[in-house]
Tab-separated table of C-alpha atoms in Angstrom:
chain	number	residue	atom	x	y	z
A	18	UNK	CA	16.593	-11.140	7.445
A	19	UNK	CA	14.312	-12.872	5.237
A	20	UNK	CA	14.129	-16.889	4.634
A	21	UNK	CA	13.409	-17.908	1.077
A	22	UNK	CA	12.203	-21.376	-0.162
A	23	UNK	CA	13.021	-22.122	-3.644
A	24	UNK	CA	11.556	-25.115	-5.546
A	25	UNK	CA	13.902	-25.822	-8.733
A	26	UNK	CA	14.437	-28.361	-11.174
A	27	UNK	CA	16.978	-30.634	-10.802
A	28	UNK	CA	18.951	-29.191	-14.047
A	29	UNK	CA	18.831	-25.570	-12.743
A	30	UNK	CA	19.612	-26.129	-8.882
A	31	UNK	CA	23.659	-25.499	-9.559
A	32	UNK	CA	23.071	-22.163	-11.415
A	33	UNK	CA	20.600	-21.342	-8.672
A	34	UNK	CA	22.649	-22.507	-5.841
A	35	UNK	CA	25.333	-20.688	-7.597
A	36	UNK	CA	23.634	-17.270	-7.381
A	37	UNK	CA	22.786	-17.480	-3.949
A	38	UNK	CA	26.169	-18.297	-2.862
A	39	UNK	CA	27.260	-15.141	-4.870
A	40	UNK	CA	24.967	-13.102	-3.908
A	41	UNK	CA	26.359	-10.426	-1.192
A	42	UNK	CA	24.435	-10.831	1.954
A	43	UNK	CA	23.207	-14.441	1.484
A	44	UNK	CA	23.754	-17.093	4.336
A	45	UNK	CA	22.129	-20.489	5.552
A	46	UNK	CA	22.135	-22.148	2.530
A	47	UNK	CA	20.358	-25.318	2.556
A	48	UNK	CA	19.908	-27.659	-0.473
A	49	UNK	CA	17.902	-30.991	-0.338
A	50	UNK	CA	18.293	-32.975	-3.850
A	51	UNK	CA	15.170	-34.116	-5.274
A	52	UNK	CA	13.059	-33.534	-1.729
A	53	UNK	CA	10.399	-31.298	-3.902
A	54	UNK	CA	7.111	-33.470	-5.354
A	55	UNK	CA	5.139	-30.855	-7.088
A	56	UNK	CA	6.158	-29.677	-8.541
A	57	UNK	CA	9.295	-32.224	-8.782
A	58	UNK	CA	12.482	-30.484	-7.842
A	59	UNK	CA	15.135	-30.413	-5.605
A	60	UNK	CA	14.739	-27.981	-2.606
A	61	UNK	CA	17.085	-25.029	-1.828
A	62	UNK	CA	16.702	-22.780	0.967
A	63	UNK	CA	18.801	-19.670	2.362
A	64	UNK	CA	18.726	-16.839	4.133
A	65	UNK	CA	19.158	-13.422	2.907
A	66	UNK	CA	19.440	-9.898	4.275
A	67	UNK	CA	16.626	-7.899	3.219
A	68	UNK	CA	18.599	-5.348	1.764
A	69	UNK	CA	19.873	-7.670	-0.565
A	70	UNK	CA	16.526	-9.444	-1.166
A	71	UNK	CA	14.792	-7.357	-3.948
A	72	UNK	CA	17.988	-8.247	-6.400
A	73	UNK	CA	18.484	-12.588	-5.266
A	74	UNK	CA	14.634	-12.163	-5.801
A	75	UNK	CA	15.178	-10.495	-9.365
A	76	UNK	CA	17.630	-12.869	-10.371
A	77	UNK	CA	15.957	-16.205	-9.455
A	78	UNK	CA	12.679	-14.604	-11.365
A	79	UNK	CA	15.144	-14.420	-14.798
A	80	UNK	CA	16.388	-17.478	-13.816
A	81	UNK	CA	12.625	-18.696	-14.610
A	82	UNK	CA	12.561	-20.216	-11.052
A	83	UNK	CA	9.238	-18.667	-10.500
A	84	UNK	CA	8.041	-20.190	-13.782
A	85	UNK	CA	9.592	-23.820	-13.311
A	86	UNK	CA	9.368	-24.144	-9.887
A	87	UNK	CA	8.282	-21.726	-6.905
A	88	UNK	CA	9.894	-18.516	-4.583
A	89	UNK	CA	8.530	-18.448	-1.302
A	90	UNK	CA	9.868	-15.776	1.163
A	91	UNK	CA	9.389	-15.163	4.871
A	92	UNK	CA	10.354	-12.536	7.180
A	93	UNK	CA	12.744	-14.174	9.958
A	94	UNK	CA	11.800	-12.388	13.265
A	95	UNK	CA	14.999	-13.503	14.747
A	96	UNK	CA	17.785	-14.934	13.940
A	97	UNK	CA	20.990	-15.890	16.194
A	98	UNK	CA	23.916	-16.647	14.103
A	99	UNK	CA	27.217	-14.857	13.664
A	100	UNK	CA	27.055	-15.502	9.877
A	101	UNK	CA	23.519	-14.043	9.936
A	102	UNK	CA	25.071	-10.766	11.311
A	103	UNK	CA	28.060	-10.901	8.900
A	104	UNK	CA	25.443	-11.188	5.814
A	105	UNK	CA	23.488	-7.923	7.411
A	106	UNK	CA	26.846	-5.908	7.062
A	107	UNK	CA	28.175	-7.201	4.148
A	108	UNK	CA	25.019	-6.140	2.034
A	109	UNK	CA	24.476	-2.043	0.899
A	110	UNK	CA	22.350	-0.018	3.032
A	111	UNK	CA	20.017	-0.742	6.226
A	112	UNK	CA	17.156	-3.302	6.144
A	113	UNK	CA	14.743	-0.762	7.057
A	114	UNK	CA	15.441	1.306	4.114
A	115	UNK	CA	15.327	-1.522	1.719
A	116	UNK	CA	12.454	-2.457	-0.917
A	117	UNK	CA	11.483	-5.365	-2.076
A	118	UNK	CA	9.420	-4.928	-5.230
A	119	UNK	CA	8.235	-8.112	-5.598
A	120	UNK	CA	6.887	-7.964	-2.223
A	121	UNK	CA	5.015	-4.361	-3.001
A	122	UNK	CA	3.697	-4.821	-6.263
A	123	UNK	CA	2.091	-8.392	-4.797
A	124	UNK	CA	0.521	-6.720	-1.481
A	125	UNK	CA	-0.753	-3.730	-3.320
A	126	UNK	CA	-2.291	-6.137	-6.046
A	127	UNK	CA	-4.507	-7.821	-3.127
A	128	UNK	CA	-5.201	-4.571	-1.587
A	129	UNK	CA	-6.341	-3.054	-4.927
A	130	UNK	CA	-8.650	-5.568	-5.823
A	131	UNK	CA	-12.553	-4.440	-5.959
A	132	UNK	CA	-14.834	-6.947	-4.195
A	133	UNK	CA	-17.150	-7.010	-1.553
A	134	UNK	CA	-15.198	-6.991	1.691
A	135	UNK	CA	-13.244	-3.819	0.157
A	136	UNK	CA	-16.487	-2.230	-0.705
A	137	UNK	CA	-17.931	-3.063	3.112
A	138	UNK	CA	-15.178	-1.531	4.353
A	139	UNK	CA	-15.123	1.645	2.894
A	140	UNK	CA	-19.301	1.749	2.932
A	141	UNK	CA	-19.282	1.630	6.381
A	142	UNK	CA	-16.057	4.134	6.741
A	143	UNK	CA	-18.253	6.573	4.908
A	144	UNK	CA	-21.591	6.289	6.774
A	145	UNK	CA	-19.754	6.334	9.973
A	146	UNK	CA	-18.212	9.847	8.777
A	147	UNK	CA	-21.519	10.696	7.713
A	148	UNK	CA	-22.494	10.771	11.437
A	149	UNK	CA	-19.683	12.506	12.387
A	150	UNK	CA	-20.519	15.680	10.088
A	151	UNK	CA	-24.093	15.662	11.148
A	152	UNK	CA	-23.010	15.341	14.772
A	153	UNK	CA	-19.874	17.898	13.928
A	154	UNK	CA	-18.162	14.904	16.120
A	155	UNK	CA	-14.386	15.069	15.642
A	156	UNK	CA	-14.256	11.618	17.592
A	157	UNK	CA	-16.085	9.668	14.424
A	158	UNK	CA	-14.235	11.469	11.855
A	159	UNK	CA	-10.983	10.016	13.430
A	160	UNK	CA	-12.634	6.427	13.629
A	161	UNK	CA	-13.936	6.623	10.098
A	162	UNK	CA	-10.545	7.998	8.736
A	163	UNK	CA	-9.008	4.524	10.695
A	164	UNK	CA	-12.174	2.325	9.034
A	165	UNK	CA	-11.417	2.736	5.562
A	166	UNK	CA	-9.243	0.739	3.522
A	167	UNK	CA	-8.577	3.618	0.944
A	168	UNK	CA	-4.821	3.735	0.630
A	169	UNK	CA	-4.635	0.383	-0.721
A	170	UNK	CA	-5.511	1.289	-4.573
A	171	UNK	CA	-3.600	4.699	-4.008
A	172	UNK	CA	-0.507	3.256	-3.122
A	173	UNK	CA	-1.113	-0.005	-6.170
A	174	UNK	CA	-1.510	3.322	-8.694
A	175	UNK	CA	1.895	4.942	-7.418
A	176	UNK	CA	3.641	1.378	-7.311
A	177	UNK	CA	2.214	0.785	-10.601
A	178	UNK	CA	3.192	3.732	-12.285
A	179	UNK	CA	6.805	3.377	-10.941
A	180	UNK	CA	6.823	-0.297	-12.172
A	181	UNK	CA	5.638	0.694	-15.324
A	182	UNK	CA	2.028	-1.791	-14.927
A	183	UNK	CA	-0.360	-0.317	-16.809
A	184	UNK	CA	-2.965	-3.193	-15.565
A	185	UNK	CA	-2.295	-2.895	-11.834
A	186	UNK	CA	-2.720	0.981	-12.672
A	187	UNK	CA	-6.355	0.656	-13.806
A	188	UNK	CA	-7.202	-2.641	-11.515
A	189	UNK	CA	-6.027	-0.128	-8.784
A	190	UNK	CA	-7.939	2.975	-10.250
A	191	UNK	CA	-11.179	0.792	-10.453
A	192	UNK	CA	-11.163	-0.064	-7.232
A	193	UNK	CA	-10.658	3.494	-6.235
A	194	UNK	CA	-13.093	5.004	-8.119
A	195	UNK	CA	-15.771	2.375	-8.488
A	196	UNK	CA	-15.345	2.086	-4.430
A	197	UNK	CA	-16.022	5.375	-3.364
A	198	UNK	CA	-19.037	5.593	-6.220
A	199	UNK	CA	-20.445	2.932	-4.508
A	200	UNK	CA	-19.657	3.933	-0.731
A	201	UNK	CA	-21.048	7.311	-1.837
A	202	UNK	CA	-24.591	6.211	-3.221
A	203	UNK	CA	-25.020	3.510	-0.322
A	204	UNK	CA	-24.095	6.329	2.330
A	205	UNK	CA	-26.811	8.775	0.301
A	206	UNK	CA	-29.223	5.985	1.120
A	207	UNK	CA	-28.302	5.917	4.790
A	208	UNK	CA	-28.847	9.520	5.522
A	209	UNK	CA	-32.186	9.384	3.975
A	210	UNK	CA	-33.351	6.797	6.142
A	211	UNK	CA	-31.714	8.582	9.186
A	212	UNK	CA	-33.634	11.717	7.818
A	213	UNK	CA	-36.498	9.374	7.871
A	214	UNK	CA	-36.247	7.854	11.347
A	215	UNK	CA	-35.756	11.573	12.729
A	216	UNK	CA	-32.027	11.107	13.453
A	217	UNK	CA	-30.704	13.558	10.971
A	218	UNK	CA	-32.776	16.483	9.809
A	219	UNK	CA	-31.563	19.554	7.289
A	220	UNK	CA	-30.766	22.235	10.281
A	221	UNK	CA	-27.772	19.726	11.044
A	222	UNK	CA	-26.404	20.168	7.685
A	223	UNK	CA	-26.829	23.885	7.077
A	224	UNK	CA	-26.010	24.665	10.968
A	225	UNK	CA	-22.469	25.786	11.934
A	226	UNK	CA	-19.817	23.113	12.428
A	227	UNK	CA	-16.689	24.407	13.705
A	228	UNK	CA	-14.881	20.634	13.993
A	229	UNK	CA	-16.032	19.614	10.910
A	230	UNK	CA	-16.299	22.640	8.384
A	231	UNK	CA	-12.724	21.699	7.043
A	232	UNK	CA	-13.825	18.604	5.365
A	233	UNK	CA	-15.795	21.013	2.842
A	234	UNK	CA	-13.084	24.205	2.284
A	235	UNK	CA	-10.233	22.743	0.630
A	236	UNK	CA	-7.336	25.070	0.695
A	237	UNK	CA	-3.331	24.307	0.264
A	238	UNK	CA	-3.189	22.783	3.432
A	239	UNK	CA	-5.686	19.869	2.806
A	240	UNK	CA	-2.970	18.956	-0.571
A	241	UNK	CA	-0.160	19.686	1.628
A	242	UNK	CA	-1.042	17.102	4.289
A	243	UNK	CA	-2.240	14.499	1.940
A	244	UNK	CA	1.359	15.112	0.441
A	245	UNK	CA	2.926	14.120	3.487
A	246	UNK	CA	0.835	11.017	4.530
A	247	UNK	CA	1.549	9.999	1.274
A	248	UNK	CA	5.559	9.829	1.630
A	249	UNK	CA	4.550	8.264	5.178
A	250	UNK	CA	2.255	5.917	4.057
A	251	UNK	CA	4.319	5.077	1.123
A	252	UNK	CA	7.469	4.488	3.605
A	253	UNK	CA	5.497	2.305	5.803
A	254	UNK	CA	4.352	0.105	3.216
A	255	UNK	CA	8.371	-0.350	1.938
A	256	UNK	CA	9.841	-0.514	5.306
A	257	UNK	CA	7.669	-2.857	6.265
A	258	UNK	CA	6.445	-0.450	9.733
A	259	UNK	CA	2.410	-1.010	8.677
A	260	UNK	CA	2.026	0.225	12.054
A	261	UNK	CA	2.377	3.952	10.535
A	262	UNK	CA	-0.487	3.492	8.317
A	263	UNK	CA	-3.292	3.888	11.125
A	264	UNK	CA	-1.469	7.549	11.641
A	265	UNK	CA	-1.565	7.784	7.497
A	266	UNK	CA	-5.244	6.782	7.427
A	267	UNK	CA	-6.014	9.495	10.626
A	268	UNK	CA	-4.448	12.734	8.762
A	269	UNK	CA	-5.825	12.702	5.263
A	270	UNK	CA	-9.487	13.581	4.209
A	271	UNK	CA	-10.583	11.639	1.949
A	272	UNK	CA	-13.551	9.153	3.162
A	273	UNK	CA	-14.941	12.261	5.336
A	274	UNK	CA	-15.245	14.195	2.538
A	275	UNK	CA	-16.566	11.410	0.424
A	276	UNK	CA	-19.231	11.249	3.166
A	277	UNK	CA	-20.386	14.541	2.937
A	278	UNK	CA	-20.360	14.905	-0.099
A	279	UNK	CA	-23.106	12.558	-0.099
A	280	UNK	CA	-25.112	13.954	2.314
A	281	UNK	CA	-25.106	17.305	1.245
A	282	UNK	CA	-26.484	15.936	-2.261
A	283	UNK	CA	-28.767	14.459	-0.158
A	284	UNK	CA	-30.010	17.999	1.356
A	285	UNK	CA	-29.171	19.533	-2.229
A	286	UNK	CA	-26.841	21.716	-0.364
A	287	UNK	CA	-24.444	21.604	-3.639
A	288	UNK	CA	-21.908	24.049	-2.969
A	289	UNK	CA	-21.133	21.889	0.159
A	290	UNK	CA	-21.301	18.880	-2.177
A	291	UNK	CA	-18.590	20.664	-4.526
A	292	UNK	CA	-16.392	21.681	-2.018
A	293	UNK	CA	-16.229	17.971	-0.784
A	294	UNK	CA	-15.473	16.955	-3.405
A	295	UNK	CA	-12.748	18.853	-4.217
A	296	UNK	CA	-11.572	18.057	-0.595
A	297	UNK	CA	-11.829	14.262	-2.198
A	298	UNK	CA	-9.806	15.036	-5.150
A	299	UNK	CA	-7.079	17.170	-3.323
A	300	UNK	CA	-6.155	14.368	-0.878
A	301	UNK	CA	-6.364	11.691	-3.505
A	302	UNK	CA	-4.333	13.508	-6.019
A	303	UNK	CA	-1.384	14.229	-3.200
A	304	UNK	CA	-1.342	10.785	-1.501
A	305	UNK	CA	-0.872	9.389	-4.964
A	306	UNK	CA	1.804	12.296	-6.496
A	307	UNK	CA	3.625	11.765	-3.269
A	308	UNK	CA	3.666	7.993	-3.123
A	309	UNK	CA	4.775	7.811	-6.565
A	310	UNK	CA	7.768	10.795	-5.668
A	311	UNK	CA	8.612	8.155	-2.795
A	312	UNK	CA	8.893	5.715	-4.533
A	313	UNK	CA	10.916	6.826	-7.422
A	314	UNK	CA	13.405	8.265	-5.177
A	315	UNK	CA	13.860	5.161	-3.025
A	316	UNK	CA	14.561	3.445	-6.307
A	317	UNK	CA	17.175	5.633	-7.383
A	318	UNK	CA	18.741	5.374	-4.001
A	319	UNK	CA	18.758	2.012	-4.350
A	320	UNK	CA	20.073	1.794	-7.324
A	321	UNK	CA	23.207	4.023	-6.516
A	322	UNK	CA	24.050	1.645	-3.460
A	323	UNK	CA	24.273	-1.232	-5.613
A	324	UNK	CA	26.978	1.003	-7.798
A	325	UNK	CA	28.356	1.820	-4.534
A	326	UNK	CA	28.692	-2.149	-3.524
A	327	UNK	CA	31.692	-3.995	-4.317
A	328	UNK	CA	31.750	-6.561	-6.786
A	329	UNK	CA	32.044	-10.254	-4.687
A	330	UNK	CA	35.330	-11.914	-5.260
């Protein structure tokens, strides 16, 4: 279930309570006449299965409720009421299949944004790989995989394409590209000071490295399984289970190639520098062709469940 807050003004609070009272899947509503100081308002609160939360959402927003007044929304972690329950059937579909729009397009706005925490993030990701392909350590590729803060931007580009936001598209593509330019160059840096210091020397990156040599020869495979994290990633992000991403951010190949990519520029070892990069490119290109896929397809399923859904009486 999922709480919402809604700040109106006093002219509008009948069609809004209105809505929510025909709204399948709605209960709990609250409203509290002229309670609201700024911006000056009457209060009205409900609750709302989620399933039904991306179109009450879409509705107050033409409404101009987000313009005159304010939509907050919480998650409800529990909730013990019979009419709670009878909202949760009454509304299409299952919760955990449901997408709230609003919700994505606002979380993968902050996640796409290019500043210096981002940047840290990823830096670090991508020297901590670095180590791992001049140690051939499996152990650090898997912790630098977890690191990195990657699928942010690649899931704002797929949301942003399906949503038709040409800005979040290029805020998102910035951040993606400008990132890993900059993770790259600072992670060059590192591994010629660990050159320096005697920690990482030339016969590390030219010597055999049987756990690590995939991060360099792309084939099929590495698209394939960047596909697939995509849809996961993608469904973790609308189903609200973030704890899938950590398994998302563990399968796909991007920052580790991204790291040695850099150091083998570093060595001027440039076929290993091309074939990292095209490692780079591979898993980028399916995370994002497979969130956007995702997406699109839990849109359309969405929409034919609200065909599906009974008109209230």
């Amino acid at each position: 279930m999922l709480h919402l807050r809604l700040i109106t003004p006093a002219d509008r609070t009948d069609d809004v309570v209105r809505l929510v009272e025909t709204t399948v899947g709605t209960t709990h509503l609250v409203v509290l006449p002229g309670a609201a100081r700024n911006p000056v308002g009457d209060v009205v609160m409900c609750d709302v299965a989620r399933e039904a939360g991306d179109e009450l959402i879409g509705a107050l927003r033409e409404l101009g409720v987000d313009r005159t007044g304010s939509i907050a929304v919480e998650n409800i972690d529990l909730s013990l009421s019979e009419r709670a329950d009878k909202a949760e059937d009454d509304a299409p579909g299952e919760g955990a299949d449901a997408v709230l729009w609003e919700h994505l397009v606002d979380a993968t706005h902050e996640e796409s944004t290019l500043n210096v925490t981002y940047v840290a993030f990823l830096t670090v990701a991508t020297m901590l790989a670095a180590c791992g392909v001049m140690l051939d350590n499996a152990i650090l590729i898997v912790g630098a995989m977890a690191v990195g803060p990657e699928f942010g931007p690649l899931a704002g580009i797929s949301t942003a394409l399906v949503q038709r936001a040409p800005r979040l598209v290029w805020r998102s593509l910035w951040a993606l590209l400008a990132g890993f330019a900059a993770a790259m160059v600072l992670t060059a840096g590192f591994s010629w000071l660990m050159d320096v210091l005697g920690l990482f020397d030339r016969s590390m990156i030219d010597g055999p490295r049987p756990n690590t040599a995939f991060i360099w020869n792309p084939d099929w495979m590495s698209f394939v399984v960047a596909f697939l994290a995509g849809i996961a990633g993608t469904l973790s992000l609308t189903s609200a289970k973030s704890g899938a991403l950590i398994g998302v951010a563990i399968s796909v190949t991007t920052v580790p190639a991204a790291a040695n990519a850099a150091v083998s520029l570093n060595y001027t070892d440039y076929s290993q520098t091309w074939g990292s990069t095209w490692q780079l490119l591979a898993n980028l290109g399916g995370i994002v062709l497979a969130g956007t896929l995702t997406l699109l397809a839990q849109k359309a399923f969405w929409a034919w469940q609200r065909k599906r859904t009974p008109e209230p009486a």
